[in-house]
């Protein structure tokens, strides 16, 4: 079978040329990295789970009117999405202190914040994704002031919705990272939600036990990484179908 042209290989996904202009295929790998690429590993089955988890979250967001790049899932590891010109920002939302934020302000992990805080990092691996302000973003032209307003408004809405959704399945949305991209409909440019929303990009804690169900299990060598991801998928109701990959014909007795 002829393979699609690869456009980009990132840390967790590969982007292939899509079947139609303006589309690309996102392939979800099992590769995991942390601490700006210093720690590398694989989480067996992660790509399959993240593909499904991101599908369901993007679909739900779409249903409440948040425009996303998601078009459809193609198979276990691939989804068809609209090609976007990615705004080079990691938009981070924090509801409780955790990770680098907890360190920066010497706060105990899990401390609720007075309100949700949005942070921006400049998406640049060589620089280690530095924290930036709106001043840097507009001065360097990564996004215009109206684009940034749009991004913030959408982000607040996404956070409100996802907090409620996860709460309903016994999960605390501690923090998460999203990316946006520009698309053109005729001559009108719009900013839409792109990339992925998954346990790779969210901190998700069990509401009752505070058990982590996200990439921190990998970052902190806690074990049970796949199980954590699988539990998130299960609670989102996407494990009903078989998610183990088809490896070949089975002998019928
Ligand atoms: P990275 O290591 O750069 O984070 P990933 O492994 O996450 O890369 O692969 C996804 C890449 O594709 C990211 O660089 C992301 O910004 C980009 N991307 C995500 N959604 C889209 C889209 N709809 N169109 C074009 N590029 C996208
Ligand atoms: Mg990424």
Short mmCIF file of C-alpha atoms and ligand atoms in Angstrom, two decimals:
data_model
loop_
_atom_site.label_atom_id
_atom_site.label_comp_id
_atom_site.label_asym_id
_atom_site.label_seq_id
_atom_site.Cartn_x
_atom_site.Cartn_y
_atom_site.Cartn_z
CA UNK A 1 0.00 0.00 0.00
CA UNK A 2 1.38 3.38 -0.93
CA UNK A 3 2.24 5.38 2.15
CA UNK A 4 1.17 8.98 2.53
CA UNK A 5 3.80 11.65 2.46
CA UNK A 6 5.09 12.49 5.91
CA UNK A 7 5.01 16.22 6.64
CA UNK A 8 6.35 16.29 10.19
CA UNK A 9 7.40 13.93 12.93
CA UNK A 10 7.00 15.27 16.47
CA UNK A 11 7.57 13.72 19.85
CA UNK A 12 4.20 12.00 20.16
CA UNK A 13 2.64 12.15 16.71
CA UNK A 14 3.41 12.04 13.01
CA UNK A 15 1.63 14.33 10.56
CA UNK A 16 0.93 12.93 7.09
CA UNK A 17 -0.48 14.60 4.03
CA UNK A 18 -4.26 14.17 4.01
CA UNK A 19 -6.45 12.77 1.25
CA UNK A 20 -7.73 16.23 0.31
CA UNK A 21 -6.09 19.66 0.26
CA UNK A 22 -6.47 21.37 3.60
CA UNK A 23 -6.45 18.12 5.55
CA UNK A 24 -3.73 16.17 7.32
CA UNK A 25 -3.60 12.82 9.09
CA UNK A 26 -2.43 12.71 12.70
CA UNK A 27 -0.79 9.40 13.63
CA UNK A 28 -0.53 8.82 17.42
CA UNK A 29 2.70 7.09 18.48
CA UNK A 30 3.43 5.24 21.73
CA UNK A 31 6.54 7.39 22.22
CA UNK A 32 6.63 9.54 25.32
CA UNK A 33 9.03 12.32 26.25
CA UNK A 34 9.31 14.53 29.28
CA UNK A 35 11.42 17.36 30.65
CA UNK A 36 12.07 18.87 27.22
CA UNK A 37 13.11 15.57 25.63
CA UNK A 38 15.62 14.57 28.34
CA UNK A 39 13.50 11.58 29.30
CA UNK A 40 12.34 9.26 26.53
CA UNK A 41 10.32 6.07 26.58
CA UNK A 42 7.31 4.29 25.21
CA UNK A 43 3.94 3.68 26.77
CA UNK A 44 2.45 0.60 25.12
CA UNK A 45 -0.94 1.36 23.61
CA UNK A 46 -0.78 5.07 24.45
CA UNK A 47 -1.25 6.16 20.84
CA UNK A 48 -4.40 4.10 20.47
CA UNK A 49 -5.87 5.49 23.69
CA UNK A 50 -4.92 9.12 23.01
CA UNK A 51 -6.43 8.90 19.54
CA UNK A 52 -9.77 7.83 21.06
CA UNK A 53 -9.62 10.20 24.03
CA UNK A 54 -8.78 13.22 21.88
CA UNK A 55 -11.53 12.20 19.44
CA UNK A 56 -14.21 12.14 22.12
CA UNK A 57 -13.10 15.39 23.78
CA UNK A 58 -12.81 17.30 20.48
CA UNK A 59 -16.17 15.92 19.33
CA UNK A 60 -17.89 17.02 22.53
CA UNK A 61 -16.30 20.47 22.32
CA UNK A 62 -17.48 20.71 18.73
CA UNK A 63 -21.01 19.95 19.88
CA UNK A 64 -21.02 22.98 22.21
CA UNK A 65 -19.75 25.24 19.43
CA UNK A 66 -15.99 25.22 19.95
CA UNK A 67 -14.48 24.84 16.50
CA UNK A 68 -11.77 22.21 16.33
CA UNK A 69 -9.53 20.68 13.67
CA UNK A 70 -11.04 17.21 14.21
CA UNK A 71 -12.84 15.71 11.19
CA UNK A 72 -12.95 11.97 11.83
CA UNK A 73 -11.04 9.05 13.23
CA UNK A 74 -9.62 6.86 10.47
CA UNK A 75 -8.38 3.85 12.42
CA UNK A 76 -6.82 2.83 15.74
CA UNK A 77 -3.97 5.31 15.55
CA UNK A 78 -4.96 7.89 12.97
CA UNK A 79 -7.40 10.74 12.70
CA UNK A 80 -8.18 13.08 9.85
CA UNK A 81 -7.97 16.74 10.83
CA UNK A 82 -8.08 20.12 9.14
CA UNK A 83 -4.64 21.40 8.34
CA UNK A 84 -3.96 24.48 10.40
CA UNK A 85 -1.18 27.02 10.65
CA UNK A 86 -0.24 26.35 14.24
CA UNK A 87 0.10 29.38 16.52
CA UNK A 88 3.47 28.64 18.15
CA UNK A 89 2.10 28.76 21.68
CA UNK A 90 1.35 26.21 24.34
CA UNK A 91 -1.76 27.59 26.01
CA UNK A 92 -1.79 26.24 29.55
CA UNK A 93 -4.74 26.37 31.93
CA UNK A 94 -4.19 25.76 35.63
CA UNK A 95 -7.02 25.07 38.04
CA UNK A 96 -4.89 23.64 40.86
CA UNK A 97 -1.17 24.12 41.49
CA UNK A 98 0.95 21.28 40.11
CA UNK A 99 4.21 20.58 38.29
CA UNK A 100 6.40 23.53 37.34
CA UNK A 101 3.77 26.00 38.56
CA UNK A 102 3.80 24.54 42.09
CA UNK A 103 7.60 24.70 42.05
CA UNK A 104 7.73 28.27 40.75
CA UNK A 105 5.49 29.60 43.52
CA UNK A 106 6.55 27.09 46.18
CA UNK A 107 3.00 25.80 46.51
CA UNK A 108 1.91 22.38 47.52
CA UNK A 109 0.66 20.32 44.57
CA UNK A 110 -3.11 20.17 44.56
CA UNK A 111 -3.69 23.60 46.09
CA UNK A 112 -6.76 25.11 44.40
CA UNK A 113 -6.03 28.44 42.69
CA UNK A 114 -8.17 31.51 43.46
CA UNK A 115 -9.24 31.38 39.83
CA UNK A 116 -8.18 29.50 36.72
CA UNK A 117 -4.90 30.88 35.42
CA UNK A 118 -3.92 30.88 31.75
CA UNK A 119 -0.23 30.82 30.88
CA UNK A 120 1.57 30.86 27.53
CA UNK A 121 4.77 29.13 26.53
CA UNK A 122 6.53 29.79 23.25
CA UNK A 123 6.54 26.45 21.41
CA UNK A 124 10.24 26.04 20.65
CA UNK A 125 12.11 22.89 21.63
CA UNK A 126 15.59 24.43 21.36
CA UNK A 127 14.62 27.12 23.86
CA UNK A 128 12.80 24.64 26.08
CA UNK A 129 9.33 26.18 25.53
CA UNK A 130 9.90 29.32 27.65
CA UNK A 131 7.07 31.00 29.54
CA UNK A 132 6.06 34.21 27.74
CA UNK A 133 3.59 37.03 28.24
CA UNK A 134 1.09 38.67 25.89
CA UNK A 135 3.72 41.38 25.32
CA UNK A 136 6.17 38.86 23.83
CA UNK A 137 3.44 37.19 21.80
CA UNK A 138 2.20 40.36 20.13
CA UNK A 139 5.60 42.05 19.85
CA UNK A 140 7.16 39.03 18.13
CA UNK A 141 4.04 38.55 16.02
CA UNK A 142 3.23 34.99 17.11
CA UNK A 143 -0.37 36.14 17.38
CA UNK A 144 -2.11 39.50 16.96
CA UNK A 145 -3.95 41.11 19.89
CA UNK A 146 -7.40 40.14 18.50
CA UNK A 147 -6.19 36.59 17.86
CA UNK A 148 -4.93 36.36 21.41
CA UNK A 149 -8.28 37.65 22.76
CA UNK A 150 -10.02 34.98 20.72
CA UNK A 151 -7.64 32.29 22.03
CA UNK A 152 -8.19 33.34 25.65
CA UNK A 153 -11.99 33.39 25.24
CA UNK A 154 -12.03 29.97 23.64
CA UNK A 155 -9.65 28.62 26.28
CA UNK A 156 -11.87 29.77 29.15
CA UNK A 157 -14.84 28.07 27.52
CA UNK A 158 -12.87 24.87 26.87
CA UNK A 159 -11.70 24.79 30.50
CA UNK A 160 -15.21 25.32 31.88
CA UNK A 161 -16.61 22.59 29.70
CA UNK A 162 -13.82 20.07 30.31
CA UNK A 163 -13.83 20.66 34.09
CA UNK A 164 -17.51 19.76 34.17
CA UNK A 165 -17.14 16.82 31.82
CA UNK A 166 -14.27 15.30 33.83
CA UNK A 167 -16.01 16.05 37.12
CA UNK A 168 -18.93 14.01 35.92
CA UNK A 169 -16.68 10.96 35.56
CA UNK A 170 -14.90 11.41 38.88
CA UNK A 171 -11.81 13.16 37.54
CA UNK A 172 -10.25 16.45 38.62
CA UNK A 173 -8.88 18.49 35.70
CA UNK A 174 -5.81 19.91 37.45
CA UNK A 175 -4.27 21.58 34.41
CA UNK A 176 -3.87 21.09 30.65
CA UNK A 177 -2.12 22.37 27.54
CA UNK A 178 -3.79 23.11 24.22
CA UNK A 179 -2.71 24.46 20.85
CA UNK A 180 -4.58 26.57 18.33
CA UNK A 181 -4.19 27.03 14.61
CA UNK A 182 -5.38 29.30 11.82
CA UNK A 183 -7.60 28.06 9.03
CA UNK A 184 -9.09 29.94 6.10
CA UNK A 185 -12.69 29.54 4.95
CA UNK A 186 -12.67 31.37 1.64
CA UNK A 187 -11.17 34.67 2.75
CA UNK A 188 -12.14 34.49 6.40
CA UNK A 189 -9.45 33.43 8.85
CA UNK A 190 -10.51 31.63 11.99
CA UNK A 191 -8.62 30.30 14.97
CA UNK A 192 -9.54 26.74 15.85
CA UNK A 193 -8.50 24.23 18.50
CA UNK A 194 -5.86 21.86 17.08
CA UNK A 195 -3.37 19.20 18.21
CA UNK A 196 -4.72 16.86 20.92
CA UNK A 197 -6.34 16.72 24.34
CA UNK A 198 -5.21 13.58 26.15
CA UNK A 199 -3.52 12.35 29.34
CA UNK A 200 -0.26 13.41 27.61
CA UNK A 201 -1.38 17.02 27.77
CA UNK A 202 -3.61 17.11 30.87
CA UNK A 203 -3.14 16.43 34.56
CA UNK A 204 -6.05 14.23 35.60
CA UNK A 205 -6.52 13.11 39.20
CA UNK A 206 -9.13 10.80 40.60
CA UNK A 207 -11.67 12.95 42.44
CA UNK A 208 -11.75 10.72 45.52
CA UNK A 209 -8.23 9.32 45.83
CA UNK A 210 -6.20 11.99 43.95
CA UNK A 211 -4.58 9.10 42.09
CA UNK A 212 -2.83 10.40 38.96
CA UNK A 213 -4.10 9.15 35.59
CA UNK A 214 -1.80 11.08 33.26
CA UNK A 215 1.76 11.51 31.97
CA UNK A 216 3.07 12.39 35.44
CA UNK A 217 3.07 8.62 36.09
CA UNK A 218 5.68 8.39 33.31
CA UNK A 219 7.57 11.58 34.28
CA UNK A 220 7.86 10.45 37.89
CA UNK A 221 8.45 6.72 37.25
CA UNK A 222 5.32 5.81 39.19
CA UNK A 223 4.42 2.75 37.12
CA UNK A 224 0.88 1.95 36.01
CA UNK A 225 1.11 4.47 33.19
CA UNK A 226 -0.92 2.50 30.63
CA UNK A 227 -3.46 1.64 33.31
CA UNK A 228 -3.92 5.33 34.10
CA UNK A 229 -4.53 6.23 30.45
CA UNK A 230 -6.83 3.24 30.04
CA UNK A 231 -8.88 4.25 33.08
CA UNK A 232 -9.42 7.74 31.62
CA UNK A 233 -10.55 6.15 28.33
CA UNK A 234 -12.80 3.73 30.19
CA UNK A 235 -14.51 6.49 32.17
CA UNK A 236 -15.00 8.50 28.97
CA UNK A 237 -16.77 5.43 27.58
CA UNK A 238 -14.36 4.79 24.74
CA UNK A 239 -13.12 1.37 25.79
CA UNK A 240 -16.30 -0.44 24.79
CA UNK A 241 -14.79 -1.31 21.45
CA UNK A 242 -11.69 -3.42 21.36
CA UNK A 243 -8.67 -1.14 21.46
CA UNK A 244 -6.00 -3.79 21.17
CA UNK A 245 -4.47 -3.75 17.75
CA UNK A 246 -5.10 -6.44 15.22
CA UNK A 247 -1.80 -8.26 14.85
CA UNK A 248 -2.65 -10.96 12.33
CA UNK A 249 -4.95 -13.82 11.54
CA UNK A 250 -5.96 -15.98 14.46
CA UNK A 251 -6.10 -19.74 14.23
CA UNK A 252 -9.69 -20.97 14.30
CA UNK A 253 -10.10 -24.30 16.03
P1 LIG B 1 5.68 18.21 18.98
O1 LIG B 1 6.80 17.31 19.38
O2 LIG B 1 6.11 19.34 18.09
O3 LIG B 1 4.78 18.63 20.11
P2 LIG B 1 3.67 16.24 18.23
O4 LIG B 1 4.31 14.91 18.37
O5 LIG B 1 2.69 16.70 19.27
O6 LIG B 1 4.77 17.37 18.00
O7 LIG B 1 3.02 16.25 16.78
C1 LIG B 1 2.00 17.09 16.40
C2 LIG B 1 2.54 18.30 15.65
O8 LIG B 1 1.59 18.70 14.69
C3 LIG B 1 2.74 19.46 16.61
O9 LIG B 1 3.89 20.21 16.23
C4 LIG B 1 1.46 20.28 16.40
O10 LIG B 1 1.66 21.65 16.64
C5 LIG B 1 1.13 20.01 14.95
N1 LIG B 1 -0.31 20.04 14.66
C6 LIG B 1 -1.32 19.71 15.48
N2 LIG B 1 -2.53 19.86 14.88
C7 LIG B 1 -2.26 20.31 13.63
C8 LIG B 1 -3.08 20.69 12.51
N3 LIG B 1 -4.41 20.62 12.56
N4 LIG B 1 -2.46 21.13 11.39
C9 LIG B 1 -1.12 21.21 11.34
N5 LIG B 1 -0.29 20.87 12.33
C10 LIG B 1 -0.84 20.42 13.49
MG1 LIG B 2 2.99 17.98 20.93
#
